[in-house]
Amino acid sequence: HFCSFPCCIIWPSVAMAVDVRAPEEAAEVEDDGDGAEDIFYGSQKALLLLKLKLQNDEEIDKQLVTVFAYPGDCPDDEVLVPLDLSCCDKDFPNDELIDVNMRLDVDKMVKKLGIRGAAEALIEAQKHFLANKDAEADPDRPKPMTAKEWREIWDNALEEGEEEEDFLEGEEEEEEELLEDGDAEDAAGGDEPP
């Protein structure tokens, strides 16, 4: 399996899906299990350069492939497009190529596929997304966005994840306090009924 992260965003102790489909709906949380975990965003400009170099049988510099490692590193106005990386499952059946920090392990791809193979896999991921094999309705599909919009979504998701994590930690602390209070009462009260 390529990526076990819902919509490729996960918190170390709390898994949450974040809808990165449209900037105005960025804070929406859902987990519908529709394969969205394989959607990743990459630079449209870099994809076009890769396509041209592949078509012209030109050498591809690793730096061009490395641009795909983290969408947040792109300039604010750079257009990012959705890529369906589930097409890489055949080459990486047991590897997770996207980590909890939303970084694509380009080095792992290059090591196994070579620079040209990694470039071809990225192009194939865009084709796979555009093919829409699941016949997902257009309003539900991830949309292109700028790197700035992507970072805003990611930052909001991180904040929501921290709030969720804080909430869960607070609940755990309350449970521990109740258990400790119960143990203290049992020890003080002995066998007497309340």
PDB file of C-alpha atoms in Angstrom:
ATOM      1  CA  HIS A   1       0.000   0.000   0.000  1.00  0.00           C
ATOM      2  CA  PHE A   2       1.376   3.375  -1.036  1.00  0.00           C
ATOM      3  CA  CYS A   3       0.285   5.742   1.710  1.00  0.00           C
ATOM      4  CA  SER A   4      -1.745   5.048   4.822  1.00  0.00           C
ATOM      5  CA  PHE A   5      -2.469   8.697   5.547  1.00  0.00           C
ATOM      6  CA  PRO A   6      -6.008   9.961   4.961  1.00  0.00           C
ATOM      7  CA  CYS A   7      -5.653  12.678   2.358  1.00  0.00           C
ATOM      8  CA  CYS A   8      -1.930  12.538   3.087  1.00  0.00           C
ATOM      9  CA  ILE A   9      -2.245  14.520   6.292  1.00  0.00           C
ATOM     10  CA  ILE A  10      -1.836  12.786   9.640  1.00  0.00           C
ATOM     11  CA  TRP A  11      -0.871  13.758  13.151  1.00  0.00           C
ATOM     12  CA  PRO A  12       1.499  11.578  15.146  1.00  0.00           C
ATOM     13  CA  SER A  13      -1.200  10.432  17.570  1.00  0.00           C
ATOM     14  CA  VAL A  14      -4.437  11.408  15.854  1.00  0.00           C
ATOM     15  CA  ALA A  15      -5.320  10.522  12.272  1.00  0.00           C
ATOM     16  CA  MET A  16      -7.451  13.171  10.570  1.00  0.00           C
ATOM     17  CA  ALA A  17      -8.375  13.776   6.977  1.00  0.00           C
ATOM     18  CA  VAL A  18      -8.246  17.303   5.654  1.00  0.00           C
ATOM     19  CA  ASP A  19     -10.059  18.199   2.471  1.00  0.00           C
ATOM     20  CA  VAL A  20      -7.565  20.034   0.272  1.00  0.00           C
ATOM     21  CA  ARG A  21      -9.947  20.173  -2.648  1.00  0.00           C
ATOM     22  CA  ALA A  22     -10.863  23.848  -2.673  1.00  0.00           C
ATOM     23  CA  PRO A  23      -9.225  26.645  -0.683  1.00  0.00           C
ATOM     24  CA  GLU A  24     -12.550  28.000   0.558  1.00  0.00           C
ATOM     25  CA  GLU A  25     -13.394  24.590   2.031  1.00  0.00           C
ATOM     26  CA  ALA A  26      -9.915  23.877   3.350  1.00  0.00           C
ATOM     27  CA  ALA A  27     -10.823  23.372   6.981  1.00  0.00           C
ATOM     28  CA  GLU A  28     -13.416  20.703   6.238  1.00  0.00           C
ATOM     29  CA  VAL A  29     -12.589  17.372   7.828  1.00  0.00           C
ATOM     30  CA  GLU A  30     -13.659  14.084   6.319  1.00  0.00           C
ATOM     31  CA  ASP A  31     -12.547  10.497   5.952  1.00  0.00           C
ATOM     32  CA  ASP A  32     -14.590   8.765   3.327  1.00  0.00           C
ATOM     33  CA  GLY A  33     -12.057   6.069   2.437  1.00  0.00           C
ATOM     34  CA  ASP A  34     -12.294   6.851  -1.272  1.00  0.00           C
ATOM     35  CA  GLY A  35      -8.568   6.617  -1.956  1.00  0.00           C
ATOM     36  CA  ALA A  36      -7.900  10.285  -1.320  1.00  0.00           C
ATOM     37  CA  GLU A  37      -4.860   9.260   0.701  1.00  0.00           C
ATOM     38  CA  ASP A  38      -2.922   8.887  -2.533  1.00  0.00           C
ATOM     39  CA  ILE A  39      -3.507  12.474  -3.663  1.00  0.00           C
ATOM     40  CA  PHE A  40      -0.431  14.646  -3.447  1.00  0.00           C
ATOM     41  CA  TYR A  41       0.232  18.093  -4.895  1.00  0.00           C
ATOM     42  CA  GLY A  42       3.102  18.982  -7.205  1.00  0.00           C
ATOM     43  CA  SER A  43       4.332  21.954  -9.192  1.00  0.00           C
ATOM     44  CA  GLN A  44       2.531  22.300 -12.508  1.00  0.00           C
ATOM     45  CA  LYS A  45       5.544  24.094 -14.000  1.00  0.00           C
ATOM     46  CA  ALA A  46       7.923  21.302 -12.940  1.00  0.00           C
ATOM     47  CA  LEU A  47       5.532  18.686 -14.366  1.00  0.00           C
ATOM     48  CA  LEU A  48       5.520  20.493 -17.703  1.00  0.00           C
ATOM     49  CA  LEU A  49       9.327  20.641 -17.714  1.00  0.00           C
ATOM     50  CA  LEU A  50       9.497  16.924 -16.939  1.00  0.00           C
ATOM     51  CA  LYS A  51       7.078  16.154 -19.773  1.00  0.00           C
ATOM     52  CA  LEU A  52       9.104  18.218 -22.241  1.00  0.00           C
ATOM     53  CA  LYS A  53      12.391  16.622 -21.225  1.00  0.00           C
ATOM     54  CA  LEU A  54      10.888  13.130 -21.471  1.00  0.00           C
ATOM     55  CA  GLN A  55       9.316  13.875 -24.869  1.00  0.00           C
ATOM     56  CA  ASN A  56      12.593  15.270 -26.204  1.00  0.00           C
ATOM     57  CA  ASP A  57      14.587  12.452 -24.617  1.00  0.00           C
ATOM     58  CA  GLU A  58      16.672  14.998 -22.699  1.00  0.00           C
ATOM     59  CA  GLU A  59      18.614  14.334 -19.531  1.00  0.00           C
ATOM     60  CA  ILE A  60      16.632  15.103 -16.357  1.00  0.00           C
ATOM     61  CA  ASP A  61      18.438  16.768 -13.486  1.00  0.00           C
ATOM     62  CA  LYS A  62      17.662  15.262 -10.075  1.00  0.00           C
ATOM     63  CA  GLN A  63      16.962  18.798  -8.797  1.00  0.00           C
ATOM     64  CA  LEU A  64      13.922  18.986 -11.082  1.00  0.00           C
ATOM     65  CA  VAL A  65      12.510  15.791  -9.555  1.00  0.00           C
ATOM     66  CA  THR A  66      13.413  16.943  -6.037  1.00  0.00           C
ATOM     67  CA  VAL A  67      11.060  19.941  -6.478  1.00  0.00           C
ATOM     68  CA  PHE A  68       8.232  17.462  -5.824  1.00  0.00           C
ATOM     69  CA  ALA A  69       9.481  16.556  -2.346  1.00  0.00           C
ATOM     70  CA  TYR A  70       7.414  19.209  -0.572  1.00  0.00           C
ATOM     71  CA  PRO A  71       4.723  21.409  -2.147  1.00  0.00           C
ATOM     72  CA  GLY A  72       5.254  24.056   0.535  1.00  0.00           C
ATOM     73  CA  ASP A  73       8.734  24.863  -0.792  1.00  0.00           C
ATOM     74  CA  CYS A  74       7.346  26.312  -4.024  1.00  0.00           C
ATOM     75  CA  PRO A  75       6.990  30.099  -4.459  1.00  0.00           C
ATOM     76  CA  ASP A  76       3.649  31.554  -3.308  1.00  0.00           C
ATOM     77  CA  ASP A  77       2.228  32.023  -6.799  1.00  0.00           C
ATOM     78  CA  GLU A  78       3.355  28.629  -8.138  1.00  0.00           C
ATOM     79  CA  VAL A  79       0.386  26.537  -9.279  1.00  0.00           C
ATOM     80  CA  LEU A  80       0.185  23.105  -7.664  1.00  0.00           C
ATOM     81  CA  VAL A  81      -1.832  20.343  -9.283  1.00  0.00           C
ATOM     82  CA  PRO A  82      -3.199  17.138  -7.760  1.00  0.00           C
ATOM     83  CA  LEU A  83      -1.338  13.916  -8.488  1.00  0.00           C
ATOM     84  CA  ASP A  84      -2.764  10.461  -7.816  1.00  0.00           C
ATOM     85  CA  LEU A  85       0.221   8.541  -6.538  1.00  0.00           C
ATOM     86  CA  SER A  86      -1.733   5.285  -6.213  1.00  0.00           C
ATOM     87  CA  CYS A  87      -0.238   4.424  -9.606  1.00  0.00           C
ATOM     88  CA  CYS A  88       3.065   3.933  -7.748  1.00  0.00           C
ATOM     89  CA  ASP A  89       1.633   1.139  -5.576  1.00  0.00           C
ATOM     90  CA  LYS A  90       3.022  -1.475  -7.970  1.00  0.00           C
ATOM     91  CA  ASP A  91       6.570  -0.177  -7.505  1.00  0.00           C
ATOM     92  CA  PHE A  92       6.258   0.544  -3.773  1.00  0.00           C
ATOM     93  CA  PRO A  93       3.710  -1.965  -2.431  1.00  0.00           C
ATOM     94  CA  ASN A  94       4.982  -1.912   1.156  1.00  0.00           C
ATOM     95  CA  ASP A  95       6.511   1.561   1.311  1.00  0.00           C
ATOM     96  CA  GLU A  96       5.004   4.814   2.426  1.00  0.00           C
ATOM     97  CA  LEU A  97       6.429   7.505   0.208  1.00  0.00           C
ATOM     98  CA  ILE A  98       4.699  10.391   1.991  1.00  0.00           C
ATOM     99  CA  ASP A  99       5.633  11.067   5.603  1.00  0.00           C
ATOM    100  CA  VAL A 100       3.681  12.773   8.406  1.00  0.00           C
ATOM    101  CA  ASN A 101       5.215  16.124   7.436  1.00  0.00           C
ATOM    102  CA  MET A 102       3.708  15.889   3.953  1.00  0.00           C
ATOM    103  CA  ARG A 103       7.032  15.192   2.269  1.00  0.00           C
ATOM    104  CA  LEU A 104       7.374  12.878  -0.684  1.00  0.00           C
ATOM    105  CA  ASP A 105      10.386  10.571  -0.430  1.00  0.00           C
ATOM    106  CA  VAL A 106      11.834  11.470  -3.823  1.00  0.00           C
ATOM    107  CA  ASP A 107      15.171   9.867  -2.895  1.00  0.00           C
ATOM    108  CA  LYS A 108      13.450   6.504  -2.399  1.00  0.00           C
ATOM    109  CA  MET A 109      11.744   6.873  -5.776  1.00  0.00           C
ATOM    110  CA  VAL A 110      15.002   7.792  -7.509  1.00  0.00           C
ATOM    111  CA  LYS A 111      16.893   4.963  -5.791  1.00  0.00           C
ATOM    112  CA  LYS A 112      14.405   2.363  -7.002  1.00  0.00           C
ATOM    113  CA  LEU A 113      13.284   3.831 -10.348  1.00  0.00           C
ATOM    114  CA  GLY A 114      16.180   6.097 -11.343  1.00  0.00           C
ATOM    115  CA  ILE A 115      15.741   9.784 -12.098  1.00  0.00           C
ATOM    116  CA  ARG A 116      13.973   9.156 -15.387  1.00  0.00           C
ATOM    117  CA  GLY A 117      11.721   6.502 -13.835  1.00  0.00           C
ATOM    118  CA  ALA A 118      10.798   8.817 -10.957  1.00  0.00           C
ATOM    119  CA  ALA A 119       9.966  11.572 -13.466  1.00  0.00           C
ATOM    120  CA  GLU A 120       7.826   9.137 -15.456  1.00  0.00           C
ATOM    121  CA  ALA A 121       6.047   8.058 -12.256  1.00  0.00           C
ATOM    122  CA  LEU A 122       5.182  11.675 -11.427  1.00  0.00           C
ATOM    123  CA  ILE A 123       3.818  12.268 -14.936  1.00  0.00           C
ATOM    124  CA  GLU A 124       1.859   9.034 -14.681  1.00  0.00           C
ATOM    125  CA  ALA A 125       0.442  10.196 -11.319  1.00  0.00           C
ATOM    126  CA  GLN A 126      -0.996  13.300 -12.985  1.00  0.00           C
ATOM    127  CA  LYS A 127      -2.443  11.216 -15.837  1.00  0.00           C
ATOM    128  CA  HIS A 128      -3.910   8.818 -13.280  1.00  0.00           C
ATOM    129  CA  PHE A 129      -5.593  11.703 -11.468  1.00  0.00           C
ATOM    130  CA  LEU A 130      -6.950  13.231 -14.679  1.00  0.00           C
ATOM    131  CA  ALA A 131      -8.331   9.848 -15.806  1.00  0.00           C
ATOM    132  CA  ASN A 132     -10.693   9.906 -12.793  1.00  0.00           C
ATOM    133  CA  LYS A 133     -11.141   6.135 -12.823  1.00  0.00           C
ATOM    134  CA  ASP A 134     -13.437   6.321  -9.790  1.00  0.00           C
ATOM    135  CA  ALA A 135     -15.751   8.688 -11.725  1.00  0.00           C
ATOM    136  CA  GLU A 136     -15.641  11.134  -8.838  1.00  0.00           C
ATOM    137  CA  ALA A 137     -17.993  14.085  -9.338  1.00  0.00           C
ATOM    138  CA  ASP A 138     -16.177  17.270 -10.363  1.00  0.00           C
ATOM    139  CA  PRO A 139     -17.128  19.334  -7.270  1.00  0.00           C
ATOM    140  CA  ASP A 140     -15.661  16.571  -5.058  1.00  0.00           C
ATOM    141  CA  ARG A 141     -12.333  16.342  -6.857  1.00  0.00           C
ATOM    142  CA  PRO A 142      -9.155  18.037  -5.628  1.00  0.00           C
ATOM    143  CA  LYS A 143      -8.476  21.252  -7.518  1.00  0.00           C
ATOM    144  CA  PRO A 144      -5.276  23.045  -8.537  1.00  0.00           C
ATOM    145  CA  MET A 145      -4.211  25.784  -6.123  1.00  0.00           C
ATOM    146  CA  THR A 146      -1.278  28.068  -5.496  1.00  0.00           C
ATOM    147  CA  ALA A 147       1.516  27.064  -3.146  1.00  0.00           C
ATOM    148  CA  LYS A 148       0.396  29.857  -0.819  1.00  0.00           C
ATOM    149  CA  GLU A 149      -3.121  28.397  -0.647  1.00  0.00           C
ATOM    150  CA  TRP A 150      -1.664  24.929  -0.075  1.00  0.00           C
ATOM    151  CA  ARG A 151       0.484  26.202   2.818  1.00  0.00           C
ATOM    152  CA  GLU A 152      -2.518  27.947   4.367  1.00  0.00           C
ATOM    153  CA  ILE A 153      -4.489  24.703   4.214  1.00  0.00           C
ATOM    154  CA  TRP A 154      -1.569  22.771   5.676  1.00  0.00           C
ATOM    155  CA  ASP A 155      -1.071  25.322   8.474  1.00  0.00           C
ATOM    156  CA  ASN A 156      -4.799  25.234   9.310  1.00  0.00           C
ATOM    157  CA  ALA A 157      -4.713  21.449   9.339  1.00  0.00           C
ATOM    158  CA  LEU A 158      -1.735  21.492  11.685  1.00  0.00           C
ATOM    159  CA  GLU A 159      -3.523  23.908  14.027  1.00  0.00           C
ATOM    160  CA  GLU A 160      -6.654  21.746  14.008  1.00  0.00           C
ATOM    161  CA  GLY A 161      -4.540  18.677  14.641  1.00  0.00           C
ATOM    162  CA  GLU A 162      -2.854  20.351  17.620  1.00  0.00           C
ATOM    163  CA  GLU A 163      -6.236  21.393  19.013  1.00  0.00           C
ATOM    164  CA  GLU A 164      -7.550  17.837  18.576  1.00  0.00           C
ATOM    165  CA  GLU A 165      -4.415  16.437  20.174  1.00  0.00           C
ATOM    166  CA  ASP A 166      -4.689  18.882  23.112  1.00  0.00           C
ATOM    167  CA  PHE A 167      -8.347  17.940  23.560  1.00  0.00           C
ATOM    168  CA  LEU A 168      -7.542  14.209  23.591  1.00  0.00           C
ATOM    169  CA  GLU A 169      -4.636  14.742  25.999  1.00  0.00           C
ATOM    170  CA  GLY A 170      -6.973  16.675  28.311  1.00  0.00           C
ATOM    171  CA  GLU A 171      -9.467  13.807  28.258  1.00  0.00           C
ATOM    172  CA  GLU A 172      -6.704  11.305  29.082  1.00  0.00           C
ATOM    173  CA  GLU A 173      -5.545  13.441  32.013  1.00  0.00           C
ATOM    174  CA  GLU A 174      -9.107  13.646  33.362  1.00  0.00           C
ATOM    175  CA  GLU A 175      -9.472   9.857  33.125  1.00  0.00           C
ATOM    176  CA  GLU A 176      -6.169   9.371  34.979  1.00  0.00           C
ATOM    177  CA  GLU A 177      -7.260  11.800  37.713  1.00  0.00           C
ATOM    178  CA  LEU A 178     -10.577   9.979  38.121  1.00  0.00           C
ATOM    179  CA  LEU A 179      -8.784   6.653  38.354  1.00  0.00           C
ATOM    180  CA  GLU A 180      -6.324   8.040  40.903  1.00  0.00           C
ATOM    181  CA  ASP A 181      -9.178   9.569  42.947  1.00  0.00           C
ATOM    182  CA  GLY A 182     -11.011   6.249  42.836  1.00  0.00           C
ATOM    183  CA  ASP A 183      -7.919   4.362  43.990  1.00  0.00           C
ATOM    184  CA  ALA A 184      -7.397   6.831  46.871  1.00  0.00           C
ATOM    185  CA  GLU A 185     -11.003   6.463  47.983  1.00  0.00           C
ATOM    186  CA  ASP A 186     -10.755   2.670  47.856  1.00  0.00           C
ATOM    187  CA  ALA A 187      -7.593   2.731  49.960  1.00  0.00           C
ATOM    188  CA  ALA A 188      -9.049   5.154  52.533  1.00  0.00           C
ATOM    189  CA  GLY A 189     -12.461   3.545  52.754  1.00  0.00           C
ATOM    190  CA  GLY A 190     -11.395  -0.076  52.980  1.00  0.00           C
ATOM    191  CA  ASP A 191     -14.288  -2.487  52.577  1.00  0.00           C
ATOM    192  CA  GLU A 192     -16.982  -0.100  53.831  1.00  0.00           C
ATOM    193  CA  PRO A 193     -19.781   0.650  51.382  1.00  0.00           C
ATOM    194  CA  PRO A 194     -20.252   4.324  50.443  1.00  0.00           C
TER     195      PRO A 194
END
